[in-house]
CSV table of C-alpha atoms in Angstrom, one decimal:
chain,number,residue,atom,x,y,z
A,1348,MET,CA,-35.3,173.5,-19.9
A,1349,ILE,CA,-32.4,171.4,-19.9
A,1350,ASN,CA,-30.7,169.7,-16.9
A,1351,ILE,CA,-26.7,169.6,-17.4
A,1352,TYR,CA,-24.5,166.9,-15.4
A,1353,VAL,CA,-21.1,168.3,-14.9
A,1354,GLY,CA,-18.5,165.6,-13.7
A,1355,ASN,CA,-15.0,165.9,-12.6
A,1356,LEU,CA,-15.2,168.9,-10.9
A,1357,SER,CA,-12.4,169.8,-8.5
A,1358,PHE,CA,-13.3,169.3,-5.0
A,1359,ARG,CA,-12.8,173.1,-4.3
A,1360,THR,CA,-15.4,174.0,-6.9
A,1361,ASP,CA,-18.3,175.5,-5.2
A,1362,ASP,CA,-22.1,176.5,-6.6
A,1363,GLU,CA,-21.1,180.2,-7.5
A,1364,GLU,CA,-18.1,179.2,-9.6
A,1365,LEU,CA,-20.0,176.4,-11.4
A,1366,ARG,CA,-22.6,179.0,-12.1
A,1367,GLN,CA,-20.0,181.5,-13.5
A,1368,THR,CA,-18.4,178.8,-15.7
A,1369,PHE,CA,-22.1,178.4,-17.5
A,1370,GLU,CA,-23.3,182.0,-17.4
A,1371,SER,CA,-21.6,183.2,-20.6
A,1372,PHE,CA,-23.9,180.8,-22.5
A,1373,GLY,CA,-27.1,182.1,-21.3
A,1374,GLU,CA,-29.4,182.3,-18.2
A,1375,ILE,CA,-29.1,179.8,-15.4
A,1376,SER,CA,-32.0,178.8,-13.4
A,1377,SER,CA,-29.8,176.9,-10.9
A,1378,ALA,CA,-26.3,175.5,-10.5
A,1379,LYS,CA,-25.7,173.0,-7.6
A,1380,VAL,CA,-22.3,170.9,-6.5
A,1381,VAL,CA,-23.4,167.8,-4.9
A,1382,MET,CA,-22.0,167.5,-1.6
A,1383,ASP,CA,-21.4,164.5,0.7
A,1384,ARG,CA,-23.8,164.2,3.5
A,1385,ASP,CA,-21.4,162.9,6.0
A,1386,THR,CA,-18.3,165.1,5.2
A,1387,GLY,CA,-19.9,168.1,3.7
A,1388,ARG,CA,-17.1,167.7,0.9
A,1389,SER,CA,-17.9,168.0,-2.7
A,1390,LYS,CA,-18.4,164.7,-4.3
A,1391,GLY,CA,-16.9,166.2,-7.6
A,1392,PHE,CA,-19.9,166.5,-9.7
A,1393,GLY,CA,-22.9,168.9,-10.1
A,1394,PHE,CA,-25.9,170.2,-12.2
A,1395,VAL,CA,-26.9,173.2,-14.0
A,1396,GLU,CA,-30.2,173.9,-15.0
A,1397,MET,CA,-30.9,176.4,-17.9
A,1398,PRO,CA,-34.2,177.4,-19.2
A,1399,ASN,CA,-33.1,177.6,-22.7
A,1400,LYS,CA,-32.1,174.0,-24.4
A,1401,GLU,CA,-30.3,175.5,-27.3
A,1402,GLU,CA,-28.1,177.8,-24.9
A,1403,GLY,CA,-27.7,174.5,-22.5
A,1404,MET,CA,-26.7,172.4,-25.6
A,1405,ALA,CA,-23.9,175.1,-26.7
A,1406,ALA,CA,-22.7,175.1,-23.1
A,1407,ILE,CA,-22.4,171.3,-23.2
A,1408,LYS,CA,-20.4,171.5,-26.6
A,1409,ALA,CA,-18.2,174.1,-25.5
A,1410,LEU,CA,-17.3,172.9,-22.0
A,1411,ASP,CA,-17.1,168.9,-22.4
A,1412,GLY,CA,-13.4,168.2,-22.3
A,1413,GLN,CA,-12.2,171.6,-21.1
A,1414,ASP,CA,-9.9,172.2,-18.1
A,1415,MET,CA,-11.5,173.7,-15.0
A,1416,GLY,CA,-9.1,173.8,-12.0
A,1417,GLY,CA,-6.7,171.4,-13.1
A,1418,ARG,CA,-9.1,168.8,-14.1
A,1419,THR,CA,-11.0,167.9,-17.4
A,1420,LEU,CA,-14.7,168.4,-17.3
A,1421,ARG,CA,-17.1,165.9,-18.3
A,1422,VAL,CA,-20.4,167.8,-19.5
A,1423,ASN,CA,-23.4,166.1,-20.7
A,1424,GLU,CA,-27.4,166.2,-20.6
A,1425,ALA,CA,-28.3,164.7,-17.3
A,1426,GLN,CA,-30.3,161.7,-17.6
A,1427,PRO,CA,-33.2,161.1,-15.3
A,1428,ARG,CA,-32.4,158.7,-12.2
A,1429,GLU,CA,-33.9,155.3,-12.9
A,1430,ALA,CA,-36.1,154.1,-10.1
A,1431,ARG,CA,-34.2,151.8,-7.9
A,1432,PRO,CA,-35.9,148.4,-7.3
A,1433,PRO,CA,-36.3,147.8,-3.3
A,1434,ARG,CA,-33.6,146.1,-1.7
A,1435,ARG,CA,-33.9,142.6,-0.9
A,1436,ASP,CA,-30.6,142.3,1.4
A,1437,GLY,CA,-31.0,145.4,3.4
A,1438,GLY,CA,-32.0,143.9,6.7
A,1439,GLY,CA,-34.3,145.4,8.8
A,1440,PHE,CA,-36.9,144.2,11.4
A,1441,ASP,CA,-39.0,141.9,9.3
A,1442,SER,CA,-36.4,140.7,6.8
A,1443,ARG,CA,-35.6,137.3,8.2
A,1444,PRO,CA,-38.1,134.5,8.4
A,1445,PRO,CA,-39.4,133.8,12.1
A,1446,ARG,CA,-37.4,131.5,14.1
A,1447,ARG,CA,-38.7,128.0,15.0
A,1448,PHE,CA,-37.6,126.7,18.5
């Protein structure tokens, strides 16, 4: 299994178009364009999962730097998200020291 990051997508690209772009390289487990939670618009990147790593690597090699929808794709193996440390300045109910009157 390989998870592929696809960046610099046109904001009009949808899941199906992303899937079709990769289908010629092999079986696709999933293809998802990441959408902005607030606006519902594409964030301009997505992820494709392929069960066969060799086919995925071939897709990366062939598609990285290619034009799609007037934009130059950035395609590489997705890196796992690093665990974010807890925010220290995030506010919240218990974030301030108690007041002394």
